[in-house]
Coordinates of C-alpha atoms and ligand atoms in Angstrom, one line a residue:
X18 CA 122.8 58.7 -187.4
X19 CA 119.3 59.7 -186.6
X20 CA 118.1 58.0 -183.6
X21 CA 114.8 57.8 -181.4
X22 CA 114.7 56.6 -178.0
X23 CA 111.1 56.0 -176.9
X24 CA 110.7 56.3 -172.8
X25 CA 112.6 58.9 -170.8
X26 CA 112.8 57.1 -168.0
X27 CA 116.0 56.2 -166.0
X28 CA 117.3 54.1 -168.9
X29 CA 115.6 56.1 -172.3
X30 CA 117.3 59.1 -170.8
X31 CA 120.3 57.7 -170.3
X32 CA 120.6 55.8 -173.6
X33 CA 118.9 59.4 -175.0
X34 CA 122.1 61.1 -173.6
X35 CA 125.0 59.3 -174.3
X36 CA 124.4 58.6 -177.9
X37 CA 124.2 62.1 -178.4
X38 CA 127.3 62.4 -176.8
X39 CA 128.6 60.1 -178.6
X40 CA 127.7 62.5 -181.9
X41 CA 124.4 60.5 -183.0
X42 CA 121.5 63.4 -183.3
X43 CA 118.9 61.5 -180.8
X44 CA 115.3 62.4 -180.7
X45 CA 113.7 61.2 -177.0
X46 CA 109.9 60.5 -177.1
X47 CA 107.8 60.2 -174.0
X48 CA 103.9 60.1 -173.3
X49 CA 104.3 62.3 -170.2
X50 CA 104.1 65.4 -170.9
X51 CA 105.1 67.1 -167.4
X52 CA 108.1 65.1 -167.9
X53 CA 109.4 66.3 -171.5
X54 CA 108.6 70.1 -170.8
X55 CA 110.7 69.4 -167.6
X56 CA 113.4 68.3 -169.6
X57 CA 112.9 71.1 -172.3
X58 CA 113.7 73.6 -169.8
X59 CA 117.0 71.7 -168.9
X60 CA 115.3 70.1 -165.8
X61 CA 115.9 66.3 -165.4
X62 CA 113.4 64.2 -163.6
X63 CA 116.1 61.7 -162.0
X64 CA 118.9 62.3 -160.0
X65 CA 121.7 60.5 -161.5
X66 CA 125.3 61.5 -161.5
X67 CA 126.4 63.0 -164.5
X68 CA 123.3 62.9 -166.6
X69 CA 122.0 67.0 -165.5
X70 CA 125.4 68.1 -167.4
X71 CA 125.3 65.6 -170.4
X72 CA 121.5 66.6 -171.0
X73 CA 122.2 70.0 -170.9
X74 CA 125.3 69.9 -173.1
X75 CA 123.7 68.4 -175.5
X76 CA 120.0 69.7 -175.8
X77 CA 121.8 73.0 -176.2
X78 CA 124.4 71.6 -179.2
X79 CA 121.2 70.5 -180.9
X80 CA 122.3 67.0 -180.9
X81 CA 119.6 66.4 -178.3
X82 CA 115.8 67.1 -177.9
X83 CA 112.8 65.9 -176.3
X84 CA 109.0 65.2 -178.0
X85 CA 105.8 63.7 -177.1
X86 CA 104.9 63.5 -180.1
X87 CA 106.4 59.4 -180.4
X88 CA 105.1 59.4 -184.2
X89 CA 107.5 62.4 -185.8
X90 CA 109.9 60.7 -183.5
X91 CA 109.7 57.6 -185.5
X92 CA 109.4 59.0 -188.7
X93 CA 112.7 60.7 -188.4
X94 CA 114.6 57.6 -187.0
X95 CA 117.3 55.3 -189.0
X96 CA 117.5 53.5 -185.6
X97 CA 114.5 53.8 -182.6
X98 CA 115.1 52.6 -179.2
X99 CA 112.1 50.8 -177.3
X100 CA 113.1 51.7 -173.3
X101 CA 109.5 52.0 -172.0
X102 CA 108.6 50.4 -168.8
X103 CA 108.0 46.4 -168.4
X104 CA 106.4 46.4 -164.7
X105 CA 105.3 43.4 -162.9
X106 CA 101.6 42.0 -163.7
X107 CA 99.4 40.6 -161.0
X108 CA 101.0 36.8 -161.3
X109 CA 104.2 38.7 -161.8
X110 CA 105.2 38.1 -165.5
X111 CA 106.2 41.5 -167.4
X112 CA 103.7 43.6 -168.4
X113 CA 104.1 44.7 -172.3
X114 CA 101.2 47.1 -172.5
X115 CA 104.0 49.9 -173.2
X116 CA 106.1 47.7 -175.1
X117 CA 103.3 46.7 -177.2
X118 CA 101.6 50.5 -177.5
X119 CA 105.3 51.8 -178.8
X120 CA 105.5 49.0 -181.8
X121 CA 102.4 50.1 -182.9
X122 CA 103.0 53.4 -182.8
X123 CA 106.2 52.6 -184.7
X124 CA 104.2 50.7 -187.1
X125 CA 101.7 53.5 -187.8
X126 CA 105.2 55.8 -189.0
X127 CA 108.2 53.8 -189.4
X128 CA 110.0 54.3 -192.8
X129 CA 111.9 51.8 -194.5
X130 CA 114.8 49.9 -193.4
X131 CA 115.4 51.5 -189.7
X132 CA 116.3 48.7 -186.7
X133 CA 114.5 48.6 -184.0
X134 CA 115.9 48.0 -181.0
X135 CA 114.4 46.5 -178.0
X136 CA 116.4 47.9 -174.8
X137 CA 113.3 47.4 -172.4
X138 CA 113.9 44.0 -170.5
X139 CA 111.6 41.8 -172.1
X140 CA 110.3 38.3 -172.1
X141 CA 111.9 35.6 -174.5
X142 CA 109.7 36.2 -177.6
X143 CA 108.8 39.4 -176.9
X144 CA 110.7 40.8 -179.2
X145 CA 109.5 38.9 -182.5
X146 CA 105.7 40.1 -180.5
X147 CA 107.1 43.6 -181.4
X148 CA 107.9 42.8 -184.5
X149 CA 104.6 41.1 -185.4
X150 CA 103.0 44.0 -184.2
X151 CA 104.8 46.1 -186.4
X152 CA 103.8 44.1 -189.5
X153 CA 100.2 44.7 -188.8
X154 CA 100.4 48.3 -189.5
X155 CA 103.1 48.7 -192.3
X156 CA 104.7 47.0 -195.2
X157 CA 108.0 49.0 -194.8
X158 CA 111.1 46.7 -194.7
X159 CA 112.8 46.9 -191.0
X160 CA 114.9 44.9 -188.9
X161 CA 114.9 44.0 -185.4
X162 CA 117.2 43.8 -182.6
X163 CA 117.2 42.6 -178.4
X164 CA 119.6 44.7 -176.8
X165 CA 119.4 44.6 -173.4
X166 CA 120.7 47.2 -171.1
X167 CA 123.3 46.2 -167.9
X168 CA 123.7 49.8 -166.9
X169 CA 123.4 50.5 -162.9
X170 CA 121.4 53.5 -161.0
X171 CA 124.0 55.6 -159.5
X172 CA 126.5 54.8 -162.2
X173 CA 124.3 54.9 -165.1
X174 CA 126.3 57.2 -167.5
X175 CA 129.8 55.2 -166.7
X176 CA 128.5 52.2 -167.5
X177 CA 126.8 52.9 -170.7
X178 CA 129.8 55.2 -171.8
X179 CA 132.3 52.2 -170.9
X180 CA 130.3 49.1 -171.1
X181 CA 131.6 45.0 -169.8
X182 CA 130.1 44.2 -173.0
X183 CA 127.3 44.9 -175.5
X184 CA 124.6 42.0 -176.1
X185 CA 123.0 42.2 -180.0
X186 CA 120.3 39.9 -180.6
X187 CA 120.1 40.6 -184.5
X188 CA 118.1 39.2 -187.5
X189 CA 120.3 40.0 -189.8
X190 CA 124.3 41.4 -191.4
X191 CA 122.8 44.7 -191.7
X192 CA 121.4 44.7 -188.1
X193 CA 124.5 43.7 -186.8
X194 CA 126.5 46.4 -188.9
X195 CA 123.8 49.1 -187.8
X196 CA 124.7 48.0 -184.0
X197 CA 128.4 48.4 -184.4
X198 CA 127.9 52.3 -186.0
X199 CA 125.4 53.0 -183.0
X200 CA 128.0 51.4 -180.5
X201 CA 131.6 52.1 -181.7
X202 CA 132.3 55.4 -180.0
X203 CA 131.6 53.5 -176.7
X204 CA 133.7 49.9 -177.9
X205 CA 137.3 51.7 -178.5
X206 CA 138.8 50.3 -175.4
X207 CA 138.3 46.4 -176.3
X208 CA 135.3 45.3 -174.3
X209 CA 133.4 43.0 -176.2
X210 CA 129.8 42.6 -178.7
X211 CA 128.8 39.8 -178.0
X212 CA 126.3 39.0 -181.0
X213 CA 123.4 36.3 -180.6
X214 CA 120.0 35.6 -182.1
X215 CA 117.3 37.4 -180.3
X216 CA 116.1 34.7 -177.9
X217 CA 119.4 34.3 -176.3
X218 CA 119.5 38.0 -176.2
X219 CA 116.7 38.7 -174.1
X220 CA 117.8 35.7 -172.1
X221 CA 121.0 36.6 -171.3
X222 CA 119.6 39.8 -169.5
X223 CA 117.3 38.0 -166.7
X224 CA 119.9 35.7 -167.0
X225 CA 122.3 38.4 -165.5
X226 CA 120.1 39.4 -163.2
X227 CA 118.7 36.4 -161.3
X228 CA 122.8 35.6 -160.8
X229 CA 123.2 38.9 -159.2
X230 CA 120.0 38.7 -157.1
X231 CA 121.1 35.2 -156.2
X232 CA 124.4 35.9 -154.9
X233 CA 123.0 38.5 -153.0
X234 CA 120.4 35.9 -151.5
X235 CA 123.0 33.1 -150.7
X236 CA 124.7 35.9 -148.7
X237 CA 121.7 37.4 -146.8
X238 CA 121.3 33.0 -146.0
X239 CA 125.0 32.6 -145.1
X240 CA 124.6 35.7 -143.0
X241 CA 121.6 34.3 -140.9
X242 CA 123.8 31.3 -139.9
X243 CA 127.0 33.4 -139.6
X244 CA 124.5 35.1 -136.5
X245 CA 123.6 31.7 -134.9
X246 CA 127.1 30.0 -135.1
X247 CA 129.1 33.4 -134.3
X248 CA 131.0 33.8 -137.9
X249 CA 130.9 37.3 -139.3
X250 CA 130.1 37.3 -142.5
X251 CA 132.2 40.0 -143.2
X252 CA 135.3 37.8 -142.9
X253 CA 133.6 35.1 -145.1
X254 CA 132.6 37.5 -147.7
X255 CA 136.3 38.4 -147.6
X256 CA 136.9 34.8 -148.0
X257 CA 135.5 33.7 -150.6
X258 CA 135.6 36.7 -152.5
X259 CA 139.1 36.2 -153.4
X260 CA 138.6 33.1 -154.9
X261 CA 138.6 34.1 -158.8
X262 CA 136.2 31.6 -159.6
X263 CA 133.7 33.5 -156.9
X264 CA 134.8 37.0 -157.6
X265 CA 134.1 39.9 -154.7
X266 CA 131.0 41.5 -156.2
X267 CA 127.2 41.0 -155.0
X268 CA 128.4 39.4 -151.8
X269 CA 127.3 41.8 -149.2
X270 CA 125.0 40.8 -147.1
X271 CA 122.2 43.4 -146.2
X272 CA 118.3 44.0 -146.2
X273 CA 117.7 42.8 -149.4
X274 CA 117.9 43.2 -153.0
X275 CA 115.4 46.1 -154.3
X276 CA 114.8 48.5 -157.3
X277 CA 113.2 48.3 -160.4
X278 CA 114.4 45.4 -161.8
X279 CA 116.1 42.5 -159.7
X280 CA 112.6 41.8 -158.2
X281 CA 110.5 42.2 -161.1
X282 CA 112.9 40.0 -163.4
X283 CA 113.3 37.5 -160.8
X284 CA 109.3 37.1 -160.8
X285 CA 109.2 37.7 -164.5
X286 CA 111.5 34.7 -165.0
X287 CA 109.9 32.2 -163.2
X288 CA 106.6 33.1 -164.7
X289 CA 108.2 32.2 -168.0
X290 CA 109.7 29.2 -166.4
X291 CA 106.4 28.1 -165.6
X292 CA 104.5 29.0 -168.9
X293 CA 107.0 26.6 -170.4
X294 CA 107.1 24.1 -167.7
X295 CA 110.3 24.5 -166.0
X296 CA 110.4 25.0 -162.2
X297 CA 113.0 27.3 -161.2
X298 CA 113.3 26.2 -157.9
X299 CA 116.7 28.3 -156.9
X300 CA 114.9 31.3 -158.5
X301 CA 111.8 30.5 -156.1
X302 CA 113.9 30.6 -153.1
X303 CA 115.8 33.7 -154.0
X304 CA 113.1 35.3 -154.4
X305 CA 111.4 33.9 -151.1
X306 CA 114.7 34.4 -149.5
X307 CA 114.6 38.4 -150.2
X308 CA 111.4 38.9 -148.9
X309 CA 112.1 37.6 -145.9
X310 CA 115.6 39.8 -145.8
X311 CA 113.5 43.1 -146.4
X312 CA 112.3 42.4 -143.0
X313 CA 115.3 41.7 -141.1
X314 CA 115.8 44.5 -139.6
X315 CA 112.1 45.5 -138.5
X316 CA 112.7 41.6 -136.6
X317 CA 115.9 42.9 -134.9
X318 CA 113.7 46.7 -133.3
X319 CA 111.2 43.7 -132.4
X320 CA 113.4 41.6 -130.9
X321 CA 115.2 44.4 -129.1
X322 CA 111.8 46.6 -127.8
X323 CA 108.7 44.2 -128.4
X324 CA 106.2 44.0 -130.6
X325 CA 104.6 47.6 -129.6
X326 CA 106.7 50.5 -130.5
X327 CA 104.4 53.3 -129.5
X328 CA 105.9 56.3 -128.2
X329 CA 108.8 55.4 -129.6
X330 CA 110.9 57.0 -132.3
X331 CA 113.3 56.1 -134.5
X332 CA 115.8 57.7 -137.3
X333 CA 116.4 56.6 -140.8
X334 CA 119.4 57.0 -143.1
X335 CA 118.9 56.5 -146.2
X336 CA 115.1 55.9 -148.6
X337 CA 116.9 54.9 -152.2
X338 CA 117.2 52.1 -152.7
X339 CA 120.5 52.1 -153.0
X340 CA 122.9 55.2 -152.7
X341 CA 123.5 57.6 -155.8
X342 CA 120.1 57.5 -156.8
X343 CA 116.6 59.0 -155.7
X344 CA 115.2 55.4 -156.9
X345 CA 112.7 54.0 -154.3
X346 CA 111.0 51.3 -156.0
X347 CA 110.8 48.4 -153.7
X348 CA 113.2 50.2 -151.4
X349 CA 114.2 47.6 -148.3
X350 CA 113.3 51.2 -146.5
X351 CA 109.6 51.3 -147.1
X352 CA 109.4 47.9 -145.6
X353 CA 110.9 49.1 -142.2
X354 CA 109.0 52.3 -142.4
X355 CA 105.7 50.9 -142.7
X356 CA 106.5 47.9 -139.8
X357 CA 107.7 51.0 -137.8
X358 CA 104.7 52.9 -138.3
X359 CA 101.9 50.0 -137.9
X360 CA 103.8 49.2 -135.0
X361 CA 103.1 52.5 -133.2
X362 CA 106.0 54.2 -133.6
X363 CA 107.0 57.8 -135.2
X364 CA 109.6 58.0 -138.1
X365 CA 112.2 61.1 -139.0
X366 CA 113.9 59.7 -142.0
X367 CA 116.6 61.7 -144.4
X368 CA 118.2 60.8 -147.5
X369 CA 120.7 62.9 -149.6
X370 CA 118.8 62.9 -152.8
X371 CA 115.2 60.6 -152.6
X372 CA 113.6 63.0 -149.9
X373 CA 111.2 64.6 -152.4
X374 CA 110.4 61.6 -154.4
X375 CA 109.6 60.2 -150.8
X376 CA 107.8 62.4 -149.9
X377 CA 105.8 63.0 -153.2
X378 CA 105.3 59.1 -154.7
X379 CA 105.9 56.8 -151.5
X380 CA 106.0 58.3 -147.9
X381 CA 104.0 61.4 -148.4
X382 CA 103.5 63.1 -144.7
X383 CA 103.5 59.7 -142.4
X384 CA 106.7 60.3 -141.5
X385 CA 108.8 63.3 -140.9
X386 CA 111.9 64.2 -142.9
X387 CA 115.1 66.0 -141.5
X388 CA 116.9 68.6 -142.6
X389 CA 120.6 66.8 -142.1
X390 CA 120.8 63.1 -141.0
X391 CA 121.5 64.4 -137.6
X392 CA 118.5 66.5 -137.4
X393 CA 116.7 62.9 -137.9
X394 CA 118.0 62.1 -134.5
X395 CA 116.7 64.0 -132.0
X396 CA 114.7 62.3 -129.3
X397 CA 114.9 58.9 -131.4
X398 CA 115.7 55.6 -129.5
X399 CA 116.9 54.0 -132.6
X400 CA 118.8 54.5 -135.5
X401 CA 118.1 52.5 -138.7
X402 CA 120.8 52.7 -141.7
X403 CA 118.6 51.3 -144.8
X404 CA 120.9 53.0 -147.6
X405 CA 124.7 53.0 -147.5
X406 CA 125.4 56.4 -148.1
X407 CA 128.8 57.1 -148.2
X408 CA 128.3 60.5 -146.5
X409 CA 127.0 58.2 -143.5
X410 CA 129.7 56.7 -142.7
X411 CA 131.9 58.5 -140.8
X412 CA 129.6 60.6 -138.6
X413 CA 130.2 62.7 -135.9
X414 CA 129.9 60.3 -133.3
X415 CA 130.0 63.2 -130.3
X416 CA 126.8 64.9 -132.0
X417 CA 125.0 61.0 -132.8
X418 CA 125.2 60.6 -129.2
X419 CA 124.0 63.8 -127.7
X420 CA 121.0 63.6 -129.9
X421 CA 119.6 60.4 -129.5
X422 CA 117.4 59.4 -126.2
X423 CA 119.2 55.7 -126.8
X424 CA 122.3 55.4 -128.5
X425 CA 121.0 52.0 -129.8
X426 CA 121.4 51.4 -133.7
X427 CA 120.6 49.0 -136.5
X428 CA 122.6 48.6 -139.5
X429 CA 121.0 47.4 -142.5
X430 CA 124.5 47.9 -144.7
X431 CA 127.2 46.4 -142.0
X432 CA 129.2 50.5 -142.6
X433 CA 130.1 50.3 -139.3
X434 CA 132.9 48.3 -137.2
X435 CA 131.4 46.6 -134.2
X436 CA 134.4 46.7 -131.9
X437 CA 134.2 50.8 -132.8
X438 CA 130.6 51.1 -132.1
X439 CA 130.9 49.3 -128.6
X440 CA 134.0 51.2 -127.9
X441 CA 131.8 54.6 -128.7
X442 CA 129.3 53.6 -126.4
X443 CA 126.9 51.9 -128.8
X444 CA 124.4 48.8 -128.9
X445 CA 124.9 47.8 -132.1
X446 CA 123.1 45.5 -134.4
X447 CA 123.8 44.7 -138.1
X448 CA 123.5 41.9 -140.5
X449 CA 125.5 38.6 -140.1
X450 CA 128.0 39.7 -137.6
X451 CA 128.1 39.9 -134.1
X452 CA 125.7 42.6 -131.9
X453 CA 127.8 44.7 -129.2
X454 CA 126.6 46.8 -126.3
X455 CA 124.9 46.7 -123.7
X456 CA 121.0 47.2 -123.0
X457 CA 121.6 48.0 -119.6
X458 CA 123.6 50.4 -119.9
X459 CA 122.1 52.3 -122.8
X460 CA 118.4 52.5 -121.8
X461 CA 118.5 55.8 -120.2
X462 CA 115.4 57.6 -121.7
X463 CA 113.2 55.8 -119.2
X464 CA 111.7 53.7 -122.1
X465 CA 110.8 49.9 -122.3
X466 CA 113.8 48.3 -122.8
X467 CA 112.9 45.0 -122.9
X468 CA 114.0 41.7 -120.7
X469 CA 117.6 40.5 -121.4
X470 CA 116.2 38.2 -123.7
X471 CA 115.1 40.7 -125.9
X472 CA 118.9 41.9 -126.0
X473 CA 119.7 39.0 -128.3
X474 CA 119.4 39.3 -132.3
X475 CA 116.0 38.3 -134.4
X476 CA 118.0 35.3 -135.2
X477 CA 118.6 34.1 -131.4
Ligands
LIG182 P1 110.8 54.2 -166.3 O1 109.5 53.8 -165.7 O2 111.8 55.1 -165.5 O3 110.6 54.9 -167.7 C1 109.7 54.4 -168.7 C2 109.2 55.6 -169.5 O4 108.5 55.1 -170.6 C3 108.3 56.5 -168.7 O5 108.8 57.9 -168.7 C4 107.0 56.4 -169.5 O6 106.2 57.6 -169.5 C5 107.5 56.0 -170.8 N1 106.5 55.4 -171.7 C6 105.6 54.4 -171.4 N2 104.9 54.1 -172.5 C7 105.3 54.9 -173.5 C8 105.0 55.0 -174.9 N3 104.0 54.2 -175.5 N4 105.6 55.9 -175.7 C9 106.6 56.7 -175.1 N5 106.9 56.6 -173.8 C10 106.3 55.7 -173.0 O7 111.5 52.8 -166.6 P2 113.1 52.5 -166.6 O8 113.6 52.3 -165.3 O9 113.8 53.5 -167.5 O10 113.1 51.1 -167.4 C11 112.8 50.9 -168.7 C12 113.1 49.5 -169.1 O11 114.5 49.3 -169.0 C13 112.4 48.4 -168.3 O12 112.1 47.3 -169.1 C14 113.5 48.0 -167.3 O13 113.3 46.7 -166.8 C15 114.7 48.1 -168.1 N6 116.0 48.4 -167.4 C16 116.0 49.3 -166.3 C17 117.2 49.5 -165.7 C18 117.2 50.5 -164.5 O14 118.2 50.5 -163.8 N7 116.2 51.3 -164.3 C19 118.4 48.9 -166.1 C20 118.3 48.0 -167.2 C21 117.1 47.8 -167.8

């Protein structure tokens, strides 16, 4: 099948890929031109694992290739993929500007009977908008289809190659049938279409979403009163994650949810809530819940040193906003970072693979970047772990210790064991379990280290 994906980004290129993997000859069309001749010369703009080798595989099999010209794109097309970007408006409802742009630009070249497929997270009604807009600019017969995209940064490729399921809003037999040819190569070991009408379709992906951002919020609450009663919230997550009905995943307790999507989609679906007069109150709180949690750990420095951190310096592991990617969109770390900084004190940050998308987009030269995560710790009085990097944790304890001025850290991910950390000589804070060490005992760089009260957690 001749297919057009339209937007590169983290999900177009993705999608892009794997059908042309999956034999389809795939046609990806993006206005940014830096980014297609990047990907012409076998460059890819992301770091996600996997995706270098299946892009070069198949651009140089022919299967593959990359335009910005969107128009021939469409032209060619039996099936075109909408995956352009949906950001957050001011009051927080999806912004459809690119959605809208592409469906006209489809209109202006479509030929007759190709589906057009709506992969973008969009809006109930959004994508009957599309199709409106379509019909404005052509007469040509075409379908339409919602289907929205679960895949993961970090484990993009795997989960579009071996999906849970695959959600088809359709509008009609041949839509559906259309879907099933595009999918089947990825469908042969059982897992489910789940076929709806369109509405439910783009539903069903906020849907998804605000239950994964609200598990993650009931934790980060659960793990605030874990720290006042003296629970760890380890144990409980261990708990109740065996219960089938519960399930163990999205129960970890951390700095909050970030990325691209949970926090737009969370705002995005109560603005639609309230444009049709529902209140989504347990939407409201997970999302007032997170913003709070993206500043727990900039509450346990304070509580720890004071409100004035200058001539002090402290390490970060870890920018993405999650590990396997070099994502930073509303990464929990730029909310530490910037506290750090407004509160006086200097920054040495590394991550594996976001460093230069941190430094280019978000960071730029505020803060300095090490080589190695140990290089981040020389001199520092703190250690702050924002990203759970695997390669973080099990460190070389004997080097962590000679290199900092206070062998004091904070744990945004719980990777550490607290009895291990006091046992190595460590004050040790992280995120619904207890802290360990002793401030005594580890302030030897001659710095402020606060009365005993300030030895206590943000959360008492
Ligand atoms: P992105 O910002 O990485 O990529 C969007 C791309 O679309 C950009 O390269 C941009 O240049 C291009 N574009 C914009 N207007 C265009 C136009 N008129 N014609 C051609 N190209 C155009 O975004 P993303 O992260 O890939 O997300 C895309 C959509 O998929 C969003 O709606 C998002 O919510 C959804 N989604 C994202 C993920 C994820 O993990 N990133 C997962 C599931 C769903």
């Amino acid at each position: 099948m001749e297919v057009t994906v339209i937007g590169t980004g983290y999900v177009g290129l993705v999608v892009g890929s794997c059908l042309a993997e999956g034999g389809n000859r795939v046609t990806c069309a993006d206005i940014d031109a830096d980014k297609i001749a990047q990907l012409n010369s076998g460059e890819i703009s992301i770091y996600e694992p996997g995706l270098d080798r299946l892009v070069s595989h198949n651009l140089s099999s022919g299967r593959l290739r990359f335009t910005t010209d969107v128009g021939e794109g469409v032209r060619t097309a039996d099936a075109i993929f909408i995956a352009v970007g949906t950001p957050p408006g001011e009051d927080g409802s999806a912004n459809l500007s690119f959605v809208l742009e592409a469906a006209r630009t489809i209109g202006d070249h479509i030929r007759p009977n190709t589906v057009v497929i709506m992969k973008s997270t969009v809006p109930v009604g959004t994508s009957e908008l599309v199709r409106s807009e379509i019909a404005l600019r052509t007469e040509t017969p075409f379908y339409i289809c919602s289907n929205p995209e679960f895949l993961k940064e970090g484990d993009a490729v795997g989960d579009f190659m071996y999906p849970d399921r695959v959600v088809c809003g359709v509008d009609a037999d041949e839509t559906r049938s259309r879907m099933e040819e595009i999918y089947e190569p990825f469908v042969r070991s059982g897992n489910p279409f789940i076929f709806m009408d369109i509405s439910s379709a783009e539903m069903t992906k906020y849907a998804a979403n605000s239950m994964l951002a609200t598990r993650i919020s009931f934790m980060n609450q659960i793990a605030e009163l874990c720290e006042k009663t003296g629970a760890d919230v380890e144990m409980v997550r261990r708990g109740i994650g065996s219960d089938k009905r519960i399930g163990p995943s999205f129960l970890y307790a951390g700095t909050g949810y970030g990325g691209s999507c949970f926090p737009k989609d969370i705002q995005a679906l109560i603005q639609t809530a309230d444009d049709f007069g529902v209140d989504l109150k347990v939407l409201r709180a997970v999302h007032e819940s997170n913003d709070r949690q993206k500043t727990v750990l900039i509450r346990k420095i304070r509580s720890r040193f004071g409100d004035d951190l200058s001539g002090m310096r402290f390490s970060i592991w870890g920018l993405a906003f999650k590990p396997e990617t070099d994502d930073m969109r509303a990464a929990p770390s730029l909310t530490v970072v910037k506290a750090l900084l407004e509160a006086g004190a200097t920054v040495c940050a590394h991550d594996p693979v976001a460093m230069s998308v941190a430094r280019e987009f978000y960071l730029k030269d505020t803060i300095d970047y090490g080589e190695d995560e140990y290089e981040t710790l020389t001199g520092s009085d703190g250690l702050v772990i924002t990203t759970e990097w695997l390669q973080n944790r099990r460190p070389d304890w004997s080097v962590v210790s000679k290199r900092m001025a206070q062998r004091i850290i904070f744990d945004g991910r719980n990777i550490f064991d607290p009895m291990r950390m006091e046992s190595l000589g460590f004050e040790y804070y992280s995120i619904g379990r207890h802290q360990v060490g002793s401030t005594v005992q580890q302030a030897r760089s001659g710095a402020d280290a606060g009365s005993s009260d300030s030895f206590k957690s943000d959360n008492g």
